[in-house]
mmCIF file of C-alpha atoms and ligand atoms in Angstrom:
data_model
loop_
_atom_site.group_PDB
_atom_site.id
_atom_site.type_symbol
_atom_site.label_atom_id
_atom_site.label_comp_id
_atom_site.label_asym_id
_atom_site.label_seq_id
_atom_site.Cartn_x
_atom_site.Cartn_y
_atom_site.Cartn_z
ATOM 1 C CA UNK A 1 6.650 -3.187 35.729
ATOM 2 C CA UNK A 2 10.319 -3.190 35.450
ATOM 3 C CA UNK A 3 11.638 0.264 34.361
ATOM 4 C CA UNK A 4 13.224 -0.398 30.656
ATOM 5 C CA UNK A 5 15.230 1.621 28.355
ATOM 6 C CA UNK A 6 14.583 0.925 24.967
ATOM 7 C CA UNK A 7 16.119 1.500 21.374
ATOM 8 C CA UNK A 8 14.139 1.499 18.027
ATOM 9 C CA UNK A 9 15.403 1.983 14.342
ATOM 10 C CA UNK A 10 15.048 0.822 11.027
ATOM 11 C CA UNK A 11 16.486 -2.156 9.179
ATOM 12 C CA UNK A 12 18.337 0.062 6.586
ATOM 13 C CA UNK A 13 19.404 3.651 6.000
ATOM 14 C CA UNK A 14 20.792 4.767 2.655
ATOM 15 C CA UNK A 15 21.555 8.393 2.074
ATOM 16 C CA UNK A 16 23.680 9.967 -0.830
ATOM 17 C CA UNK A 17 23.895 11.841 -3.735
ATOM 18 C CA UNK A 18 21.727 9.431 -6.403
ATOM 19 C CA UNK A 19 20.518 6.820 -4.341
ATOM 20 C CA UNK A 20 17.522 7.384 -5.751
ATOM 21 C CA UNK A 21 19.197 5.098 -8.933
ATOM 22 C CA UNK A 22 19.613 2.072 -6.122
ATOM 23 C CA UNK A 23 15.939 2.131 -4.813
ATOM 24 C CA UNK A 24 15.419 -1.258 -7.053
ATOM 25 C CA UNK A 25 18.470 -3.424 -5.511
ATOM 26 C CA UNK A 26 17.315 -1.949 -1.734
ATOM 27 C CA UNK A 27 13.764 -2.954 -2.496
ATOM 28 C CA UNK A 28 14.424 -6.138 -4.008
ATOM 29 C CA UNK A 29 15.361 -8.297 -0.592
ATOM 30 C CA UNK A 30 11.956 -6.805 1.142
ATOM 31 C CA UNK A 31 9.915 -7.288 -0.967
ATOM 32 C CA UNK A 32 8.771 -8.808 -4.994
ATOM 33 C CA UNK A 33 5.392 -6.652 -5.556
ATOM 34 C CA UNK A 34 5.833 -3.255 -4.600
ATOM 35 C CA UNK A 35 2.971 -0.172 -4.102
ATOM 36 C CA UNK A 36 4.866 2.805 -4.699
ATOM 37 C CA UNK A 37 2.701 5.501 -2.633
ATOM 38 C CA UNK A 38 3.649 9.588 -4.461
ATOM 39 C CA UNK A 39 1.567 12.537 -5.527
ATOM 40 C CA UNK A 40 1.655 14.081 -9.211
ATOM 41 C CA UNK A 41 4.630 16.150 -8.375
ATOM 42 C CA UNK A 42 6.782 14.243 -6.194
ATOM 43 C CA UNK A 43 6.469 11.182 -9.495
ATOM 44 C CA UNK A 44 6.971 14.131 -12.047
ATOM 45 C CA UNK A 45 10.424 14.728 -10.303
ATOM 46 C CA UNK A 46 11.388 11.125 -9.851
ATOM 47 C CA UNK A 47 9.065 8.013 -11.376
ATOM 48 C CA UNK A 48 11.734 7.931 -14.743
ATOM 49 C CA UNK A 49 14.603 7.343 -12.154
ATOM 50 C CA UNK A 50 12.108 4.873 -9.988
ATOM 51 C CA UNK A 51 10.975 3.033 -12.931
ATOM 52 C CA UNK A 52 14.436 2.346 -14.432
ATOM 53 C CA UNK A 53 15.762 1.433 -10.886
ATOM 54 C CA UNK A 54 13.171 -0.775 -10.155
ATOM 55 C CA UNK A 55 12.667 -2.891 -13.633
ATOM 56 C CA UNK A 56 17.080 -2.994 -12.909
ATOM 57 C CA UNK A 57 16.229 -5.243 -10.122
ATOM 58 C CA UNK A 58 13.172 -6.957 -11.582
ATOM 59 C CA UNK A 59 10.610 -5.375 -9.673
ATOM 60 C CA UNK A 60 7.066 -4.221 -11.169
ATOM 61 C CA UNK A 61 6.114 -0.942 -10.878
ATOM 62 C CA UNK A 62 2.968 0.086 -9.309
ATOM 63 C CA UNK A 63 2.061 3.688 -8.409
ATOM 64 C CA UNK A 64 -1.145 5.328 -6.685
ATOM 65 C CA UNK A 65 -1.917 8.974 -5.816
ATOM 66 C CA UNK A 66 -1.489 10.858 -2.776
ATOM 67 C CA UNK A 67 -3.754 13.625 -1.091
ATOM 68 C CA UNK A 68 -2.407 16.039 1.087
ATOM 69 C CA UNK A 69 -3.173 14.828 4.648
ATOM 70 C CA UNK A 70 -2.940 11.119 6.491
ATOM 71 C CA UNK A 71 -6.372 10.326 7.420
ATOM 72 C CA UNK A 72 -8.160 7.778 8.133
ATOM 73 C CA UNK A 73 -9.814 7.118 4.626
ATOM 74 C CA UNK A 74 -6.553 8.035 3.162
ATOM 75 C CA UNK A 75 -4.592 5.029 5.057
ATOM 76 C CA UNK A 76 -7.943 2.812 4.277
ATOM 77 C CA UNK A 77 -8.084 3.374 0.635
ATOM 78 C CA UNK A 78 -4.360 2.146 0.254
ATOM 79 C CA UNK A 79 -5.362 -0.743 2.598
ATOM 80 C CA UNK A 80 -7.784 -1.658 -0.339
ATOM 81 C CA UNK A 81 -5.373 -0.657 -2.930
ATOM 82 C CA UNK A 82 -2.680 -3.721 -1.141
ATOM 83 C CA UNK A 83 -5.035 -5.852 -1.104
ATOM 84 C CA UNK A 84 -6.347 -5.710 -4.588
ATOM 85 C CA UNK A 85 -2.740 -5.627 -6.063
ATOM 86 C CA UNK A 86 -1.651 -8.367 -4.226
ATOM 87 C CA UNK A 87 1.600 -6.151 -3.068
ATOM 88 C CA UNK A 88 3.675 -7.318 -0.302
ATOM 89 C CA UNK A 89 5.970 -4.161 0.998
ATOM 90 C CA UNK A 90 4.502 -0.453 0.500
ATOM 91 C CA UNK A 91 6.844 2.441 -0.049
ATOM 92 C CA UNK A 92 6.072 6.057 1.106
ATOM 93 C CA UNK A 93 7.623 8.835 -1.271
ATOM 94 C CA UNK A 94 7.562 12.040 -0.556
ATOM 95 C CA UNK A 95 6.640 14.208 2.524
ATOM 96 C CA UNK A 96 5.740 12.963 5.865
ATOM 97 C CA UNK A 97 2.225 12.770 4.964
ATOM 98 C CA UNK A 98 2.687 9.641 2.063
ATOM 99 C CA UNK A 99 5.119 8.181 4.272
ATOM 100 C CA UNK A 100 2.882 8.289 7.360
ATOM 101 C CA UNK A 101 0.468 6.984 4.980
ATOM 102 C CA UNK A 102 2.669 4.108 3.997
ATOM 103 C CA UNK A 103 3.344 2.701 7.281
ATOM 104 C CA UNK A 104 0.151 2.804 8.577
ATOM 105 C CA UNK A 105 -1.609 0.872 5.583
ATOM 106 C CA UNK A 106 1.496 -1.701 5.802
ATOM 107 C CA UNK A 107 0.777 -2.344 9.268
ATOM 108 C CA UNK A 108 -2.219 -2.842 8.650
ATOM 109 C CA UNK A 109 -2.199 -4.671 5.801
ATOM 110 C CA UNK A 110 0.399 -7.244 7.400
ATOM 111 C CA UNK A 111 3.130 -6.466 4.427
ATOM 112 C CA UNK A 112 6.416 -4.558 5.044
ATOM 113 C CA UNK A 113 7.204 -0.963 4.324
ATOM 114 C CA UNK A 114 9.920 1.494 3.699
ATOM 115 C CA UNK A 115 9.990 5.079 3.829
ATOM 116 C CA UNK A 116 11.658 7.278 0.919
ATOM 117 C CA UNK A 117 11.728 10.686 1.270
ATOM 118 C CA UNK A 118 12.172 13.333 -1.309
ATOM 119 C CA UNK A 119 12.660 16.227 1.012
ATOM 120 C CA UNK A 120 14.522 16.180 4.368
ATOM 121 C CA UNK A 121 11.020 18.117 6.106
ATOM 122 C CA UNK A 122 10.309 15.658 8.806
ATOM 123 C CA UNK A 123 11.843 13.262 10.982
ATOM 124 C CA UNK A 124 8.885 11.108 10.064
ATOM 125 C CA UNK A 125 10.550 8.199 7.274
ATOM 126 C CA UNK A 126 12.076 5.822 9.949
ATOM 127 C CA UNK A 127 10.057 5.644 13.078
ATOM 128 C CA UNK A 128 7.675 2.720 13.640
ATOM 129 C CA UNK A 129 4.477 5.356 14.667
ATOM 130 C CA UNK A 130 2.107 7.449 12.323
ATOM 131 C CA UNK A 131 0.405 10.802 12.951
ATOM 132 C CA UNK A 132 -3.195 11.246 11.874
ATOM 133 C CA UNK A 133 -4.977 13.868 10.907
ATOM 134 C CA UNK A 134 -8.299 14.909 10.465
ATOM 135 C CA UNK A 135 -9.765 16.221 6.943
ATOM 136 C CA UNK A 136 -8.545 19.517 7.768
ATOM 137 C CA UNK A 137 -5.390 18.660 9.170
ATOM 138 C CA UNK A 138 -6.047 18.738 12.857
ATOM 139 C CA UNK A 139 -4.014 16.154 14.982
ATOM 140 C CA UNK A 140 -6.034 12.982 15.445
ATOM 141 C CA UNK A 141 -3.529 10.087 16.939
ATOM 142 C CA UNK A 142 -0.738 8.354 17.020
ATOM 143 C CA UNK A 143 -0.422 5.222 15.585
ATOM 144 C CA UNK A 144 2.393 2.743 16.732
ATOM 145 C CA UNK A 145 3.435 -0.310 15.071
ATOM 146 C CA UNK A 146 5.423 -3.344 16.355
ATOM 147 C CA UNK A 147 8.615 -2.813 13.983
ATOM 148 C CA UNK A 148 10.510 0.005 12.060
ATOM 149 C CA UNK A 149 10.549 0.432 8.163
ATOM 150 C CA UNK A 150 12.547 -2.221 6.755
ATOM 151 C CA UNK A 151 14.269 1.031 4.274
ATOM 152 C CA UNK A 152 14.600 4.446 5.060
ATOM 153 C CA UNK A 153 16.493 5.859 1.430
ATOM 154 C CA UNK A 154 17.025 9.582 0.642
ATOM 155 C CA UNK A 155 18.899 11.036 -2.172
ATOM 156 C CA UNK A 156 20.459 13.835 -1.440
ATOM 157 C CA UNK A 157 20.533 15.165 -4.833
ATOM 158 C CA UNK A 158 16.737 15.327 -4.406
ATOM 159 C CA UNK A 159 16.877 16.875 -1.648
ATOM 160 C CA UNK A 160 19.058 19.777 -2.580
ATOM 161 C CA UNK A 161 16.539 20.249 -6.018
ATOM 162 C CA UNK A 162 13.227 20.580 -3.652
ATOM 163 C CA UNK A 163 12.121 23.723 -2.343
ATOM 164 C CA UNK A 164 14.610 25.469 0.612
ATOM 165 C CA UNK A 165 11.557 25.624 2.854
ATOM 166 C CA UNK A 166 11.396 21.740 3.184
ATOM 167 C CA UNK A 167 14.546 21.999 4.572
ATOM 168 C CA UNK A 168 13.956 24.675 7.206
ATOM 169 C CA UNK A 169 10.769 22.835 8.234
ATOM 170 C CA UNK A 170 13.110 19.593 8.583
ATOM 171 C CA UNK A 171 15.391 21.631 10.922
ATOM 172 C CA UNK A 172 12.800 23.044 12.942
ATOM 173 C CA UNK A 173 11.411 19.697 13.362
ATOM 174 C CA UNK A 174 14.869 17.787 14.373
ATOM 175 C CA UNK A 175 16.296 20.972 16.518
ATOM 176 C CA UNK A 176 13.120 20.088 18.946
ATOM 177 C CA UNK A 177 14.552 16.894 19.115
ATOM 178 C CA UNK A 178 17.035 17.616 21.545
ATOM 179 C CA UNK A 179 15.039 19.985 23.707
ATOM 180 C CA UNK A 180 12.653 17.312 24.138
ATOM 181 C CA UNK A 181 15.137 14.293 24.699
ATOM 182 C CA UNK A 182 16.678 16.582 27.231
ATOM 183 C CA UNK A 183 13.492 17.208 28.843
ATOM 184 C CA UNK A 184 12.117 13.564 29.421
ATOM 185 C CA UNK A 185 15.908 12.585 29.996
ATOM 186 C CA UNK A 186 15.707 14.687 33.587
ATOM 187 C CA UNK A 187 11.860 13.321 34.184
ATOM 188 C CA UNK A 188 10.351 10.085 34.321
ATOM 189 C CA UNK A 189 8.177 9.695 31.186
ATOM 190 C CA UNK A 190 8.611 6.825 28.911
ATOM 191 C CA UNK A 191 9.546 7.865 24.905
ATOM 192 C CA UNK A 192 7.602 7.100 22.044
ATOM 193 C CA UNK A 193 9.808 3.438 22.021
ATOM 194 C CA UNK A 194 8.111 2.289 25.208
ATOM 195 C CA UNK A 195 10.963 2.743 27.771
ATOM 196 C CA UNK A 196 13.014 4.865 29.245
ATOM 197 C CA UNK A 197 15.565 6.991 27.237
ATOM 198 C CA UNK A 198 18.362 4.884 26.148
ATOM 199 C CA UNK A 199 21.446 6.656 26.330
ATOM 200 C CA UNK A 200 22.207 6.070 23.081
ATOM 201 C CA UNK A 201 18.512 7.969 21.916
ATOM 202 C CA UNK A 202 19.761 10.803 24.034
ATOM 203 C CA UNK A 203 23.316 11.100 22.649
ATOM 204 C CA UNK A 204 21.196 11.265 18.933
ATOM 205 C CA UNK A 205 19.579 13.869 19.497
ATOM 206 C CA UNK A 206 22.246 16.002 21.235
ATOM 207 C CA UNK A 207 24.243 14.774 17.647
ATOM 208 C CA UNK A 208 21.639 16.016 15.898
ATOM 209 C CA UNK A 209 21.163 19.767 17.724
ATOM 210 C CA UNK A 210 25.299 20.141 17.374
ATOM 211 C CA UNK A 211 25.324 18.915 13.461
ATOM 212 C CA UNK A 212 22.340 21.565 12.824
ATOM 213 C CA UNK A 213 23.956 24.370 15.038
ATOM 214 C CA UNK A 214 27.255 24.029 13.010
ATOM 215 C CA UNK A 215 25.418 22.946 9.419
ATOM 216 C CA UNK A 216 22.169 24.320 8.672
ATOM 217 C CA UNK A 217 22.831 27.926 7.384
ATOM 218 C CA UNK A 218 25.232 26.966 5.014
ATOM 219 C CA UNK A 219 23.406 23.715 3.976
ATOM 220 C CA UNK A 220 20.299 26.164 3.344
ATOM 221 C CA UNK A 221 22.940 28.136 0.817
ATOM 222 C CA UNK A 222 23.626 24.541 -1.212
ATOM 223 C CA UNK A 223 20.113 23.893 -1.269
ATOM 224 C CA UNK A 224 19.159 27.586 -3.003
ATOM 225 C CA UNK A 225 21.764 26.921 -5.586
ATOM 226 C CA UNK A 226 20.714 23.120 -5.813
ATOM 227 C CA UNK A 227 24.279 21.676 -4.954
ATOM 228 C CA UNK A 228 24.919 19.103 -2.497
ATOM 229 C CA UNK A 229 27.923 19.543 -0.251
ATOM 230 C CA UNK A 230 29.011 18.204 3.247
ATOM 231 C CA UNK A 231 27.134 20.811 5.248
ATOM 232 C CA UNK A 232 23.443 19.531 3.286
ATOM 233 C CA UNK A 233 24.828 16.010 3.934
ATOM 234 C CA UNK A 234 24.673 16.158 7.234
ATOM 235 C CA UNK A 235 21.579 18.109 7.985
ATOM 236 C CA UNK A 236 19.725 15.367 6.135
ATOM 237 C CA UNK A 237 21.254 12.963 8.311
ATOM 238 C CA UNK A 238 20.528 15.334 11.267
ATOM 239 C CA UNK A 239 16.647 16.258 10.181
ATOM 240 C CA UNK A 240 16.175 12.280 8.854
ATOM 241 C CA UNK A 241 18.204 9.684 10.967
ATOM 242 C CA UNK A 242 19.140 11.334 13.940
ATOM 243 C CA UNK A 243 16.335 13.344 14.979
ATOM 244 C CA UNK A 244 14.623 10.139 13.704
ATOM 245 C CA UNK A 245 15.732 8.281 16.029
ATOM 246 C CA UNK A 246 16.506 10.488 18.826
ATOM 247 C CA UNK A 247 12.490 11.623 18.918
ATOM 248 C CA UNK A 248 11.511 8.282 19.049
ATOM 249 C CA UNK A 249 14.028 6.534 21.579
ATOM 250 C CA UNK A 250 14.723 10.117 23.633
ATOM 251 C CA UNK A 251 11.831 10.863 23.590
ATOM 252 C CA UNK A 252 9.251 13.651 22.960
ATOM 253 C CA UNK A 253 8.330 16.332 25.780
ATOM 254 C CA UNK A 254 6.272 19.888 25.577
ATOM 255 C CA UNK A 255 7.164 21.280 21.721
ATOM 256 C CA UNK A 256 5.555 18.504 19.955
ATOM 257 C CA UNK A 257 2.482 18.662 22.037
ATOM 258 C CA UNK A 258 2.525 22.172 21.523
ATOM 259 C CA UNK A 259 2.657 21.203 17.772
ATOM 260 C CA UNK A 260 -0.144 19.291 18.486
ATOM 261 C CA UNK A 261 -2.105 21.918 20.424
ATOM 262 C CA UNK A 262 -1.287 24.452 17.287
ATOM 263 C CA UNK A 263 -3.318 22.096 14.842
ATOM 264 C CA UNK A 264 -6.123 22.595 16.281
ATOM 265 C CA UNK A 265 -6.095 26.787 15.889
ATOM 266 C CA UNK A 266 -7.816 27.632 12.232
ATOM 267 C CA UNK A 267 -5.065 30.663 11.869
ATOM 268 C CA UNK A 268 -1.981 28.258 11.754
ATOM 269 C CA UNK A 269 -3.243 26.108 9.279
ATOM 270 C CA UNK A 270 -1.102 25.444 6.043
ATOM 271 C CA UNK A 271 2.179 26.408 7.971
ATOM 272 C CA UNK A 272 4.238 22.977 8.229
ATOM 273 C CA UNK A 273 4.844 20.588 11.041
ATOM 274 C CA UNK A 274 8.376 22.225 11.172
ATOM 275 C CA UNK A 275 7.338 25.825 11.714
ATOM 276 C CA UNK A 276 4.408 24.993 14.473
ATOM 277 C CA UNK A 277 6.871 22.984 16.248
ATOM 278 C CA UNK A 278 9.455 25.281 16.471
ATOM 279 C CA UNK A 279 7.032 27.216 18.188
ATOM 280 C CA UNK A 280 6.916 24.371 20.144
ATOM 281 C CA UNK A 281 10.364 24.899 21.147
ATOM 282 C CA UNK A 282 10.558 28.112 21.806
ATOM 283 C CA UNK A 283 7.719 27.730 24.091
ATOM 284 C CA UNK A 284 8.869 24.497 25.945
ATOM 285 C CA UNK A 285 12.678 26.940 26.878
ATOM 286 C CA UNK A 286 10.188 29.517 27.924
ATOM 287 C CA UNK A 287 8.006 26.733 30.185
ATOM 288 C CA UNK A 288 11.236 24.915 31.689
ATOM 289 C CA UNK A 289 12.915 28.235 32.858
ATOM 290 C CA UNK A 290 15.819 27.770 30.290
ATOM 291 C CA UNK A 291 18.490 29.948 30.662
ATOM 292 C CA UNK A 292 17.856 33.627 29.133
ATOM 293 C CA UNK A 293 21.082 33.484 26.783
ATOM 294 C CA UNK A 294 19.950 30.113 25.589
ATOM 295 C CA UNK A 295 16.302 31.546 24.612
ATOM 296 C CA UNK A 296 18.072 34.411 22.902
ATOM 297 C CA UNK A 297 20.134 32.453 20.704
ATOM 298 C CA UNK A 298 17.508 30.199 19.700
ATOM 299 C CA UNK A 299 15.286 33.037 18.892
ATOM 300 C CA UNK A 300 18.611 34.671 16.865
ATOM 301 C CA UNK A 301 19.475 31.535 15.184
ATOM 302 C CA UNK A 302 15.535 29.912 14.115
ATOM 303 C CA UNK A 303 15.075 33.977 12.893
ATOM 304 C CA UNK A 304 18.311 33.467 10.933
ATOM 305 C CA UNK A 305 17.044 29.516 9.409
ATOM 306 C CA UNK A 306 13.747 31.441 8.473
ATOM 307 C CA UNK A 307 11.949 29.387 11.284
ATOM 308 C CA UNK A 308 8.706 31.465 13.115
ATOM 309 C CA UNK A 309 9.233 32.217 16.686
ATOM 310 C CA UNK A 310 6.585 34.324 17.542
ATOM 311 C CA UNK A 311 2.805 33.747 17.401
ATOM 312 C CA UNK A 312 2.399 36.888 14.692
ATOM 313 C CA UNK A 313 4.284 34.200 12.621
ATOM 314 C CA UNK A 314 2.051 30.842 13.261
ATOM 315 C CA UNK A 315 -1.240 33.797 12.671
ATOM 316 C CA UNK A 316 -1.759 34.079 16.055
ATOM 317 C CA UNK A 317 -1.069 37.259 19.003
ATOM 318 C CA UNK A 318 -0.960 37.430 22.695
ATOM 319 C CA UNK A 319 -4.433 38.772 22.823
ATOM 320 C CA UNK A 320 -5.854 35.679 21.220
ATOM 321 C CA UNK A 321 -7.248 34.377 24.757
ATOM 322 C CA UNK A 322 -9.777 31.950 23.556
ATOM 323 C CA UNK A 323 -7.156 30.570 21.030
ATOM 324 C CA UNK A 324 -4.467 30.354 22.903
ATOM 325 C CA UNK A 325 -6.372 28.562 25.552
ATOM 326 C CA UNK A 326 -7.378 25.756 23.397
ATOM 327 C CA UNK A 327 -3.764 24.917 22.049
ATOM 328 C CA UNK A 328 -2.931 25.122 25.578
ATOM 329 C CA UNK A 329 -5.589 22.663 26.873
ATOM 330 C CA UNK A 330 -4.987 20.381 23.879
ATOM 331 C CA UNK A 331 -0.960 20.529 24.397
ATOM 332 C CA UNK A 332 -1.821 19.419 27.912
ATOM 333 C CA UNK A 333 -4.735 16.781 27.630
ATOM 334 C CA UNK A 334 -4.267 13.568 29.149
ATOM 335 C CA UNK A 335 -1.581 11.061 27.362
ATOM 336 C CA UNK A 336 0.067 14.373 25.906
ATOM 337 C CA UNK A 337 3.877 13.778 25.775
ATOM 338 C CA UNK A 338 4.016 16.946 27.845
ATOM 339 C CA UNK A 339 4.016 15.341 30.457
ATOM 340 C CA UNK A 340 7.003 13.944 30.173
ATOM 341 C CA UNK A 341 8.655 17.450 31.225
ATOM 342 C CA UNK A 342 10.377 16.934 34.499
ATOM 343 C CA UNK A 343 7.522 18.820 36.432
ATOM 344 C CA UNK A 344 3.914 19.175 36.721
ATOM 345 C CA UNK A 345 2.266 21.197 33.418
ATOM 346 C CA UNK A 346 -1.052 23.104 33.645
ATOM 347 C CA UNK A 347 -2.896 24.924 30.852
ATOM 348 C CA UNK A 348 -2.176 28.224 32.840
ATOM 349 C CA UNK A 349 1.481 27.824 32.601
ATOM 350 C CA UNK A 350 1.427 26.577 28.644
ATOM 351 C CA UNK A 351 -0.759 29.769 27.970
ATOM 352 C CA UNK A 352 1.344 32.415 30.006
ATOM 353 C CA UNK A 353 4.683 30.272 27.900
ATOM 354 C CA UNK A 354 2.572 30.932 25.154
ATOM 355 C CA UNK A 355 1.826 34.661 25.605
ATOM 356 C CA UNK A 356 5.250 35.432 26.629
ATOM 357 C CA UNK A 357 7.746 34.095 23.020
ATOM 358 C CA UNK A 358 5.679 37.345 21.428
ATOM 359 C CA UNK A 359 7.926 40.000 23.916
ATOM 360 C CA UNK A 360 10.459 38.226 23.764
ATOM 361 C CA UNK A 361 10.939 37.214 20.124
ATOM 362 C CA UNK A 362 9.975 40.836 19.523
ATOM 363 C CA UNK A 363 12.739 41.811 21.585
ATOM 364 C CA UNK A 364 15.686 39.862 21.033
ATOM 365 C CA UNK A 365 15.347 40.378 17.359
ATOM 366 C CA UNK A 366 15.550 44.228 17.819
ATOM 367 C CA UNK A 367 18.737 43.925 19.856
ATOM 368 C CA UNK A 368 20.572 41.920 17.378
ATOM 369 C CA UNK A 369 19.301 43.749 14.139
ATOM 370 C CA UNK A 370 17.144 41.097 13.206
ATOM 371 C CA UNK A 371 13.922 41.393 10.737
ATOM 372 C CA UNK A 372 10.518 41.796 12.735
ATOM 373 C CA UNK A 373 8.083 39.258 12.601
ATOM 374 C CA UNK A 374 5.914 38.868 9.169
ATOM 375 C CA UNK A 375 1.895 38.635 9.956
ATOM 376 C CA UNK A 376 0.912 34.598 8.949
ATOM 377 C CA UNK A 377 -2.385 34.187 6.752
ATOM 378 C CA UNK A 378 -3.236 31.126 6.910
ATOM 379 C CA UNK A 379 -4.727 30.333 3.175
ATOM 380 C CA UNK A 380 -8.503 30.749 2.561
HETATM 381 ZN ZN1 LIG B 401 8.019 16.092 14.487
#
């Protein structure tokens, strides 16, 4: 096999204050027959907008609920629902879960699909691969489909209206993006695009680390007062596009299999994908022997975004053996991304990683007056 670098990236990328209002026109060259894919709240906050966009641009509008996790029923039943409806390009609104949803039941279905988020939590909307989940949220697979969405659109507007802690899940999410691009950059793994890193997948993700290191505190004030300003601008582009992109053609290494690993521990249940992988990351600089200063800042800086970096946070401790070994094991199972670190990971050295961000986050935040970690309950 010839070694390959490859790029991968959606059709179209919209972001701005209101472009909710120009869903309609974007939709209109994809597609004539649209399944709108949103939960109860996520249509309460935008189906007037939707509806009056999309009859703009002559486009029917057809809506169907959304649970909370992408299964396998889940994708099915919208399968059945495209079908039925005759639809012929599916759009994903919300969180990562209906736009996960979206893609997989398009791909399946043989129609197009575009990906509109209404909160920048994930860099989920524009990659051409879903996660599933079991019923209870445990990580099932990854699904990977021969093309991109056709549409990625955010509205920034929206964004700055939703919930802060969207946003600091979105930056814990994209701020791994880097590590890991960095990671498989120095190995010899393959990323998520089915090559080797492009250059330009690299340089994304490093664009996206600098834009969040310089942007994300004060774009966390605009979103608290519900105001969009440069700073939010470009941490949506860094959480959405970039760390989009720079995931899938950088490529993913030990924090999202740590992620992964997480899932399947009963106390970190109901935290986000955001928060359990930015345990990922402070794991992986623990694992790869980063440099202490580096560690210390990260620990400073996710404490100061409101990001967990200690297992108290994620409901877990360091005497959690039997846990902490099965996050470990599943982090490091066969196929795991990683193994795209740049040397040879056992359970052993995930679990000792793992045991070891609970000193040190404990630490570091004492030395530069920072709060202590908060005990995690995961919800009954
Ligand atoms: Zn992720």
């Amino acid at each position: 096999m010839p070694s390959l670098t490859t790029l991968s990236s959606p059709a179209h990328y919209v972001q701005g204050e209101g472009a909710m209002s120009l869903l309609g026109r974007h939709l209109s060259p994809i597609g004539s027959a649209p399944l709108l894919v949103a939960d109860d709240v996520v249509w309460g906050l935008t189906g007037e907008v939707i509806e009056q966009s999309l009859s703009g641009a002559d486009l029917p509008v057809a809506r169907v609920g959304f649970g909370r996790f992408t299964t396998v029923a889940a994708v099915d039943d919208l399968v059945a629902t495209i079908g039925s409806g005759g639809h012929d390009v599916i759009v994903g609104l919300g969180g990562g879960s209906a736009i996960d949803a979206a893609k997989a039941a398009g791909h399946l279905a043989g129609i197009r699909w575009a990906s509109v988020p209404t909160a920048a939590s994930s860099d989920a909307p524009t990659s051409a691969l879903s996660v599933i989940y079991t019923d209870d949220g445990a990580f099932l697979e990854y699904r990977f489909f021969p093309h991109n969405p056709d549409l990625v659109l955010i509205d920034t507007q929206i964004v700055a209206d939703a919930p802060a802690q969207f946003l600091v899940a979105g930056i814990g999410d994209a701020l791994a993006t880097w590590l890991e691009a960095r990671a498989t950059v120095r190995g010899t793994g393959t990323t998520m695009a089915g090559g080797r890193p492009t250059r330009a997948g690299t340089a994304l993700a490093r664009l996206s680390w600098e834009l969040l290191w310089d942007n994300a505190l004060p774009a966390l004030d605009a979103v608290r007062s519900h105001v969009v300003t440069p700073a939010l601008e470009a941490v949506v582009e860094a959480n959405t596009l970039l760390s989009g992109l720079g995931f899938e053609s950088g490529g993913l290494a030990a924090a999202h299999a740590i992620h992964n690993g997480l899932t399947a521990a009963p106390p970190t249940h109901g935290l986000s994908h955001g928060q359990k992988v930015n345990i990922g990351s402070i794991t992986q600089l623990v694992l790869e022997g980063a440099p202490t200063a580096e560690i210390e800042d990260f620990i400073e800086f996710t404490t100061r975004v409101g990001l967990p970096n200690s297992l108290t946070e994620v409901g877990l401790g360091p005497d959690d053996i039997d846990l902490l070994q099965t996050v470990a094991e599943t982090a490091a199972a066969d196929g795991e991304t990683i193994h795209n670190m740049p040397f040879p990971v056992t359970v052993d050295a995930v679990v000792a990683a793992l045991t070891a961000i609970e000193p040190i986050s404990r630490r570091v935040r004492r030395e530069r007056g920072l709060s202590e970690p908060t005990p995690y309950e995961a919800p009954a």
